Coordinates of C-alpha atoms and ligand atoms in Angstrom, one line a residue:
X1 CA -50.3 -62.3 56.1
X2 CA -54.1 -62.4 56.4
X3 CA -55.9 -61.0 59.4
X4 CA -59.7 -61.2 59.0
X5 CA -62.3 -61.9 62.0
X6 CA -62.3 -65.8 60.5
X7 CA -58.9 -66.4 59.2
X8 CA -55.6 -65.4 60.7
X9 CA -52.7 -66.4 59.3
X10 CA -48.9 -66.3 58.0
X11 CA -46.3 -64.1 59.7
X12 CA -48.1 -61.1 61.3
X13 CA -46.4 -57.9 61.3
X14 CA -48.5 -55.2 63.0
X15 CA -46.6 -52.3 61.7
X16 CA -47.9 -53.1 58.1
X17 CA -51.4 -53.8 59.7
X18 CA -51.2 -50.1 61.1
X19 CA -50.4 -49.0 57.5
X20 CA -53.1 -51.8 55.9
X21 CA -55.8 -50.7 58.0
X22 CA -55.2 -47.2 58.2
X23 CA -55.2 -47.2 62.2
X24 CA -53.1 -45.0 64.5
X25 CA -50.0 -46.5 66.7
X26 CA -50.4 -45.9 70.3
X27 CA -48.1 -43.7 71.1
X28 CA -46.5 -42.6 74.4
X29 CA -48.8 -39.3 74.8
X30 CA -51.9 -41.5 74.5
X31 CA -50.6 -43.5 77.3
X32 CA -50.0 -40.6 78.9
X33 CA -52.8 -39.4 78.9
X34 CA -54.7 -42.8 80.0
X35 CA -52.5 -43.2 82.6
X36 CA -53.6 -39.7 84.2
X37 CA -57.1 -41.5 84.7
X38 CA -55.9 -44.6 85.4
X39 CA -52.8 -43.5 88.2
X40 CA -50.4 -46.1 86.3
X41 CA -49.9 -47.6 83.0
X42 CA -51.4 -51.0 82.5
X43 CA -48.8 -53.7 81.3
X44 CA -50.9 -54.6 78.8
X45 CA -50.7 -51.1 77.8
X46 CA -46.8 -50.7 79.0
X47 CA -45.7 -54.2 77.1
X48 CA -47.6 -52.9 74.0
X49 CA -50.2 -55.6 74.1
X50 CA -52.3 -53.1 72.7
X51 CA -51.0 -51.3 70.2
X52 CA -53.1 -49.3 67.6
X53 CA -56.3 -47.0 68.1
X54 CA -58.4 -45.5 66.0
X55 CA -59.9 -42.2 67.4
X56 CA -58.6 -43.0 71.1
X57 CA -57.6 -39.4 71.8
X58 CA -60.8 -38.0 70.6
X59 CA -62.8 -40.1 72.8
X60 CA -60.2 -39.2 75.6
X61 CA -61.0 -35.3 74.7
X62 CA -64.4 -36.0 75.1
X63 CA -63.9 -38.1 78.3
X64 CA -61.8 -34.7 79.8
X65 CA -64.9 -32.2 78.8
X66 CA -67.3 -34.8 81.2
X67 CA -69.0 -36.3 78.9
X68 CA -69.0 -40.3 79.4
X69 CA -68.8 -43.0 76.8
X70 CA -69.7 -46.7 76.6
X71 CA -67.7 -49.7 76.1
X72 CA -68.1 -52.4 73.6
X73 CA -66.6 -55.9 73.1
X74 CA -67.6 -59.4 72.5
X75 CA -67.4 -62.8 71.5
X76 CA -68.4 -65.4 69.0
X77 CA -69.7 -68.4 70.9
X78 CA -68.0 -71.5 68.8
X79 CA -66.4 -73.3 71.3
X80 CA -64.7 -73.0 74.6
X81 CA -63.0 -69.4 76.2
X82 CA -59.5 -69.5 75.4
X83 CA -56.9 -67.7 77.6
X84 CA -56.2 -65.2 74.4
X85 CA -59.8 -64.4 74.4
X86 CA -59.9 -62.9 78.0
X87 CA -57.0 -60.7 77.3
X88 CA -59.1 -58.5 75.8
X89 CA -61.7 -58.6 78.4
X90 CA -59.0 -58.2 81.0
X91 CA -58.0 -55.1 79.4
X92 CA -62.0 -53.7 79.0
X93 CA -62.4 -54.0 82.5
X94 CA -59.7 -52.2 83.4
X95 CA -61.2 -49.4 80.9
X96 CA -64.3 -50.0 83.2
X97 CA -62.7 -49.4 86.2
X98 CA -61.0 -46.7 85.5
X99 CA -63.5 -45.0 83.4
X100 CA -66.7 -46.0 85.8
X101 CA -67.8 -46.9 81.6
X102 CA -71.0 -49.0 80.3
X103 CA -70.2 -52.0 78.6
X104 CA -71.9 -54.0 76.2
X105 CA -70.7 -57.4 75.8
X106 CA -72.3 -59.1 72.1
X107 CA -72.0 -62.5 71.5
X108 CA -72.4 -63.2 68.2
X109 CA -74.2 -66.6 68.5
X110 CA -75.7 -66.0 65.0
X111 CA -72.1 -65.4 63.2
X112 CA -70.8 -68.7 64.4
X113 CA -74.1 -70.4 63.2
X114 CA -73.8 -69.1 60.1
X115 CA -69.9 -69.0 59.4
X116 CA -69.2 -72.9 60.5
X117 CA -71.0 -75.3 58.4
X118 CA -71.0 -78.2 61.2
X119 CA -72.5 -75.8 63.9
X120 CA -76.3 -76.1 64.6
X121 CA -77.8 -73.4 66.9
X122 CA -78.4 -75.7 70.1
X123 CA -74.4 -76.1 69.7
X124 CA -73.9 -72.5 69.9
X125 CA -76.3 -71.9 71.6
X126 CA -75.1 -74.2 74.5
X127 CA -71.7 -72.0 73.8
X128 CA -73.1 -69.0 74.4
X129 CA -74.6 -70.0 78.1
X130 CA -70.7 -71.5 78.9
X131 CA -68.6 -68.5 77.5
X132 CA -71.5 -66.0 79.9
X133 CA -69.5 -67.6 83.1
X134 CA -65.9 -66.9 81.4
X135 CA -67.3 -63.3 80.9
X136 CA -68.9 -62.5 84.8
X137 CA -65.8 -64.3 86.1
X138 CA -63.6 -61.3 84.4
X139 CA -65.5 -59.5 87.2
X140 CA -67.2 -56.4 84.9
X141 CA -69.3 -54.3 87.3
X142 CA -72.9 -56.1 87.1
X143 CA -74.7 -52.1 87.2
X144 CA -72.3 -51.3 84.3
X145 CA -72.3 -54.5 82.4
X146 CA -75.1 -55.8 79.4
X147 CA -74.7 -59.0 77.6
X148 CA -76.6 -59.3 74.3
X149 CA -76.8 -62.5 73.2
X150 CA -78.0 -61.5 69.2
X151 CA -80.4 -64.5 69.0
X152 CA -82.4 -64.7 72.0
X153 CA -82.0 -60.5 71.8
X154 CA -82.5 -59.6 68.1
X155 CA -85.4 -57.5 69.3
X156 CA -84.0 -55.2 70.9
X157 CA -80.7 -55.1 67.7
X158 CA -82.8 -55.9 64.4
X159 CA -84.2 -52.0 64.0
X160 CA -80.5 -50.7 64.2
X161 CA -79.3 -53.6 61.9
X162 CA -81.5 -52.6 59.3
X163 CA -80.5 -48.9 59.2
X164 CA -77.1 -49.7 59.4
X165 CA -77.6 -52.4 56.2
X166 CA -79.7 -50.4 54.2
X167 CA -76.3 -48.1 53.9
X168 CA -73.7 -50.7 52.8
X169 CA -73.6 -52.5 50.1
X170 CA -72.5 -56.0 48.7
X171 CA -69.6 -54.9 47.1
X172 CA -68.0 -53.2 50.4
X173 CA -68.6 -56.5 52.6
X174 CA -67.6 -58.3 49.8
X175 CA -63.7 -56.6 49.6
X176 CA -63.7 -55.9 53.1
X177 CA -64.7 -60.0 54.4
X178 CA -63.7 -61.9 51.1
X179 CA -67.5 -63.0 50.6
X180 CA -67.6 -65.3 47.7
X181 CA -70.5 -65.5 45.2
X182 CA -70.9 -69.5 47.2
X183 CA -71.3 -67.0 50.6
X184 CA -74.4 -67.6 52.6
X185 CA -77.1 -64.5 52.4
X186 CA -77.0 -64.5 56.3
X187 CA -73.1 -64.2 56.9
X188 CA -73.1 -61.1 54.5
X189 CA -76.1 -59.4 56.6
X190 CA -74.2 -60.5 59.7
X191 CA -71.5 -57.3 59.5
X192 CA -74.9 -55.0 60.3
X193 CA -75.7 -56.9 63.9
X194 CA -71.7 -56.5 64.9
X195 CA -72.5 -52.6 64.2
X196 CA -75.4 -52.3 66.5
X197 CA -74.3 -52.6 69.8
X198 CA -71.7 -49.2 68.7
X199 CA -75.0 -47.5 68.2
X200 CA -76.9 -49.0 70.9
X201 CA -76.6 -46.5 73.9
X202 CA -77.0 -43.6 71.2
X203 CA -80.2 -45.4 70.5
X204 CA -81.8 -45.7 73.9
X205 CA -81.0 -42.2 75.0
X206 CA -81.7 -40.5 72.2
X207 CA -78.4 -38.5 72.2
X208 CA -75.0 -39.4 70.7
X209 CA -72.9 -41.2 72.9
X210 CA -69.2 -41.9 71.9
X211 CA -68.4 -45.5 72.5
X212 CA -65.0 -47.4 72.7
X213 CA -64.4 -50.9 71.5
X214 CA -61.3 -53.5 73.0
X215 CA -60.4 -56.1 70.8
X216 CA -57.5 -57.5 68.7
X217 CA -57.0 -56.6 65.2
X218 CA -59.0 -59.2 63.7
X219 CA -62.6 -57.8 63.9
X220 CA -61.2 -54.5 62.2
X221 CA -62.6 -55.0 59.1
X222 CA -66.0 -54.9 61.6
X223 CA -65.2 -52.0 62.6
X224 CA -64.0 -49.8 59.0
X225 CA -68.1 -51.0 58.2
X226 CA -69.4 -49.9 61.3
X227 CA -67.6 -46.0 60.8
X228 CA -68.4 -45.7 57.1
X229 CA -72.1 -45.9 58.0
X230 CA -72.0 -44.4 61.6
X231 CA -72.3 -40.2 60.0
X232 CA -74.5 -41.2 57.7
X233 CA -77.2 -42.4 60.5
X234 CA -76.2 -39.4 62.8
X235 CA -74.3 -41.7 65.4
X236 CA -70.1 -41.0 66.2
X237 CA -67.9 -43.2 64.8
X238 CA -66.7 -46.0 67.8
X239 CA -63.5 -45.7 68.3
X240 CA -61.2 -48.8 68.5
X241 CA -58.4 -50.1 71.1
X242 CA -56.5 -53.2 68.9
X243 CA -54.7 -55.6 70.4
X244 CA -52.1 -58.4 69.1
X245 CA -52.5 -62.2 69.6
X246 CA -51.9 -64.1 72.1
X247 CA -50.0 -66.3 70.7
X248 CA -50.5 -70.3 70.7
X249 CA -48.3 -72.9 72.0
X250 CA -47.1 -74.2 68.7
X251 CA -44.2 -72.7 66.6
X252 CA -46.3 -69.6 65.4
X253 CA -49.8 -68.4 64.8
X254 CA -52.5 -67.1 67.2
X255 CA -53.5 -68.8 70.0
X256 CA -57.0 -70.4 67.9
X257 CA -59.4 -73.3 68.8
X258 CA -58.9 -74.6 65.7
X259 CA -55.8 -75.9 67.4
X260 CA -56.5 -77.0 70.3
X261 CA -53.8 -79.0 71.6
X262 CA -51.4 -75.3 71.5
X263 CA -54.8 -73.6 73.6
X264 CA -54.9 -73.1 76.9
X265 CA -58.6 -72.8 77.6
X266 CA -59.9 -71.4 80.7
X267 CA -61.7 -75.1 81.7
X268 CA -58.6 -76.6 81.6
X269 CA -57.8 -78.6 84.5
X270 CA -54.2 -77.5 86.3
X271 CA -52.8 -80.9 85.0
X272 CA -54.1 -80.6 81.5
X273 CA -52.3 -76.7 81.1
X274 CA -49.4 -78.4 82.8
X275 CA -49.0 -80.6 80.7
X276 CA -49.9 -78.8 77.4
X277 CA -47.3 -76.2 78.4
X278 CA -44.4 -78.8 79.1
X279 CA -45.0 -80.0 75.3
X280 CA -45.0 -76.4 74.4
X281 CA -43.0 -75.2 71.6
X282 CA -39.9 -72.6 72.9
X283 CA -37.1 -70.9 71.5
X284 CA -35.1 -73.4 73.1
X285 CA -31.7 -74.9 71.5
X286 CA -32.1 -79.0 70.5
X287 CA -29.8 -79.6 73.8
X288 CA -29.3 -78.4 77.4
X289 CA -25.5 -77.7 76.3
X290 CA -26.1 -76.0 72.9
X291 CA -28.9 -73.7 74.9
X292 CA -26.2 -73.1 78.2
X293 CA -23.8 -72.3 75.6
X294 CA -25.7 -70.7 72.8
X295 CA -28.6 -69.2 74.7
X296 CA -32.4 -69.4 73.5
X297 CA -34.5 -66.8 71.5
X298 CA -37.6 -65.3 73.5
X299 CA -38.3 -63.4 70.8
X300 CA -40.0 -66.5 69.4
X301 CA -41.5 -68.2 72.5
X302 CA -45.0 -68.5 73.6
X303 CA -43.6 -69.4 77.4
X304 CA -41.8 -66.2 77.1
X305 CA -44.5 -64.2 75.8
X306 CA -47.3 -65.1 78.3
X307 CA -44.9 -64.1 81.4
X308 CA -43.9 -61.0 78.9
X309 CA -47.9 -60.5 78.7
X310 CA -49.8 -61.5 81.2
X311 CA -47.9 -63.1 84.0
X312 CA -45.2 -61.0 85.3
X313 CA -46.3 -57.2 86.1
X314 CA -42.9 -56.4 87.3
X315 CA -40.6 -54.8 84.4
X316 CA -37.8 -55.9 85.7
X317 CA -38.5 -59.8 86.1
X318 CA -39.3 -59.9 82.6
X319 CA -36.4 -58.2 81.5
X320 CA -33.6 -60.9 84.1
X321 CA -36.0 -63.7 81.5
X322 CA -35.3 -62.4 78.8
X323 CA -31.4 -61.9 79.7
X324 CA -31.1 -65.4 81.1
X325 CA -32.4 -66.9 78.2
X326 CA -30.3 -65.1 75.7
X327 CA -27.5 -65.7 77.9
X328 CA -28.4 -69.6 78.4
X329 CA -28.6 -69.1 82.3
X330 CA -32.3 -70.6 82.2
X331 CA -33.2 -74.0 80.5
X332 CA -36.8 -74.1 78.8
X333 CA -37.3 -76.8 81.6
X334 CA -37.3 -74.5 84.3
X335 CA -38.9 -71.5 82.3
X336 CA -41.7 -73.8 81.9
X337 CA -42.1 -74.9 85.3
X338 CA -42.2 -71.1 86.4
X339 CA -45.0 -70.3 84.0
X340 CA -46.9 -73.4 85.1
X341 CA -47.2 -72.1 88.7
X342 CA -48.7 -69.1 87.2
X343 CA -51.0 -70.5 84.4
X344 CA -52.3 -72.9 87.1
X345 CA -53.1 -70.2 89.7
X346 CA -54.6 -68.1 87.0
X347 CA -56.7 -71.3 85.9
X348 CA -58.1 -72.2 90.0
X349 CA -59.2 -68.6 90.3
X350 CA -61.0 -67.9 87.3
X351 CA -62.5 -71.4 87.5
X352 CA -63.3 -70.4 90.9
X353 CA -65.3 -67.6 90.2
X354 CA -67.1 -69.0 86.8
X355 CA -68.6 -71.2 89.2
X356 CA -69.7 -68.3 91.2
X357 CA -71.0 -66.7 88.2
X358 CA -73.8 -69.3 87.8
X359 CA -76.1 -67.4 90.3
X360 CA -75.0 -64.3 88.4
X361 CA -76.4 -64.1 84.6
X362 CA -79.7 -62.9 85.2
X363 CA -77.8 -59.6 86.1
X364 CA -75.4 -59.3 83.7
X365 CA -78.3 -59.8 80.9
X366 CA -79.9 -57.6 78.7
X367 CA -83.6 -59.1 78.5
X368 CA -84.3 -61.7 80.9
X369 CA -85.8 -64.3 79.0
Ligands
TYM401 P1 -63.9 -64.1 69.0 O1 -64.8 -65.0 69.8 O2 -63.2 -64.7 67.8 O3 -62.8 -63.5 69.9 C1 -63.2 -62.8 71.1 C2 -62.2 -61.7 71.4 O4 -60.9 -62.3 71.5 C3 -60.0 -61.7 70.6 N1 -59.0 -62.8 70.2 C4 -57.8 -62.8 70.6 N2 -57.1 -61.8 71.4 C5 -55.8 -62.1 71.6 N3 -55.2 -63.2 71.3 C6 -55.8 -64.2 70.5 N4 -55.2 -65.3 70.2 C7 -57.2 -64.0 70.2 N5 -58.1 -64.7 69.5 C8 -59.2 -63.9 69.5 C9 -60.9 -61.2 69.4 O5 -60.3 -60.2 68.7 C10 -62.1 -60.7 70.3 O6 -61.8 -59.4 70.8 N6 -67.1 -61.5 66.0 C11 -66.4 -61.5 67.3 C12 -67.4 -61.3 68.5 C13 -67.7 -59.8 68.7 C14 -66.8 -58.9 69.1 C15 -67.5 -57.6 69.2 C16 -65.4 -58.9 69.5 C17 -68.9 -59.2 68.5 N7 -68.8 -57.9 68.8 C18 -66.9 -56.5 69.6 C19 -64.8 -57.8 69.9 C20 -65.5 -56.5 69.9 C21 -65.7 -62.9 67.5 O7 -66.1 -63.9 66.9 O8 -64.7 -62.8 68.5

């Protein structure tokens, strides 16, 4: 198993990754205790989407004694928004809502210039103005929301980045990212800018403000950086809300660009998810007999897992799936022709309003330049 912001792969248990990473499981008083702001548990939250914390209940203490904190999450700009991407984003504004909470939103435009070899920075570049729509269509509160984009924005970063660098040094980033001796000198700065925007509303106020970050379990090794250095500069440590992967539609593995055939991205047309879906890989027996007599196995599904995730609120739908396909009631035909109703109505809306979100950047940006 290896989880890292740029590689994820092999069988991913996230109990070990709890004990690897030295985070917290999210237990049922935490969601308790969410769910007393929020008036109901989101299924994200109920399903176990999200799963580990780091510091969650401090922040929540701090939260109950009025004082406010800020959100953080992001993206790295390499290539289209997939539908695993936005679950994260899904979740912060939810956190947003419910916590009337700031949010920066960093798109690391300079890690994906630096980390991919065949990138040049027009091409990101041109991926950073498409993903901006996929981000203001999630709907964050324009008054609440700032997107940093870190090139066109390093002004307003670069001071923090150097404090935070000065503190940590080759060897950490070096056991922490798996940089190599052949690693470019910008990729092994590049752990300083994804600290900053933790810092960032400390920074402009001038008093420490405790700050939350969404996101799944890969950019971790971000964030164990970002809290080693964060006493030594006066700021809190963030706190972190980690999430699974979504995973693709292949047998296995993340949901990733890198295969993009088993992605459902968010510009897909309806036929194009339909038909990526129907070639989807399920937990499906090799005939319609063997499955009505042997029953399927959701536990290792994608078509499953997105109703199980993100498509069915209601508990007890997703349970009556699971049972019919363990009991062979349901063929993977039909399964898949229920999730492609929803996928496809998922897919009009958002595309809906990332058109409408055209005449909305200039709101949602930090510096308007
Ligand atoms: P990036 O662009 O790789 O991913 C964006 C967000 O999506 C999450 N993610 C997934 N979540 C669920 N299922 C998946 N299959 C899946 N694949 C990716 C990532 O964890 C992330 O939350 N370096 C970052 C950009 C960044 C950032 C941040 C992310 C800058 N600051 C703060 C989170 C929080 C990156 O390249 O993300």
């Amino acid at each position: 198993m290896v989880v890292t912001p740029w590689k994820v792969s092999g069988k991913i248990d996230y109990d070990r990754l709890i004990k690897k990473f030295g985070t917290q499981p999210l237990t049922e008083s935490i969601l308790n205790r969410i769910n007393k702001h929020a008036g109901a548990i989101h299924p994200l939250l109920r399903r176990r989407f999200f799963f580990s914390h780091r510091d969650l209940d401090w922040i929540l203490d701090q939260y109950d004694e009025g004082r406010s904190f800020v959100l953080y999450t992001g993206r790295g700009p390499s290539g289209p928004v997939h539908l695993g991407h936005v679950v994260p984003w899904i979740f912060t504004k939810h956190l947003q809502d419910v916590f009337e909470a700031k949010l920066y939103f960093q798109l690391t435009d300079d890690e994906k210039f630096l980390i991919h070899p065949e990138h040049t920075l027009e091409r990101v570049e041109a991926f950073t103005r498409d993903n901006i729509l996929d981000i203001i269509a999630i709907g964050f509160d324009p008054e609440k929301t700032k997107i940093i984009a870190d090139i066109r924005d390093v002004d307003a970063l670069y001071e923090i980045a150097v404090k935070v660098a000065k503190h940590i040094n080759f060897s950490t980033v070096r056991a922490v990212f798996g940089f190599e001796e052949s690693s470019n000198i910008g990729i092994i700065f590049f752990p300083a800018m994804q600290a900053v925007p933790a810092f960032l509303e400390s920074e402009l106020t001038g008093e420490r403000v405790p700050c939350l970050i969404p996101a799944a379990i890969d950019q971790d090794p971000y964030w164990r950086v970002t809290r080693d250095v964060a006493s030594k500069l006066g700021y809190y440590k963030p706190s972190q809300i980690h999430c699974k992967f979504l995973p693709g539609l292949g047998k296995g593995g993340k949901m990733s660009s890198s295969i993009p055939e088993t992605c459902i991205f968010m510009k897909d047309s309806p036929q194009a998810a339909a038909k990526k879906i129907m070639d989807s890989f399920t937990g499906g027996q090799s005939t319609a007999a063997e499955q009505r007599r042997l029953g399927g196995s959701p536990e290792i599904c994608p078509v499953y897992y997105y109703q199980h995730y993100l498509f069915e609120d209601d508990d007890k739908k997703v349970e009556e799936l699971w049972r019919k396909c363990k009991s062979g009631e349901i063929l993977c035909g039909e399964c898949k022709s229920l999730l492609i109703e929803k996928v496809q109505d998922f897919l009009v809306e958002h595309q809906r309003k990332r058109e409408a979100a055209k005449d909305k950047v200039e709101r949602y940006l930090m510096r308007h330049k």
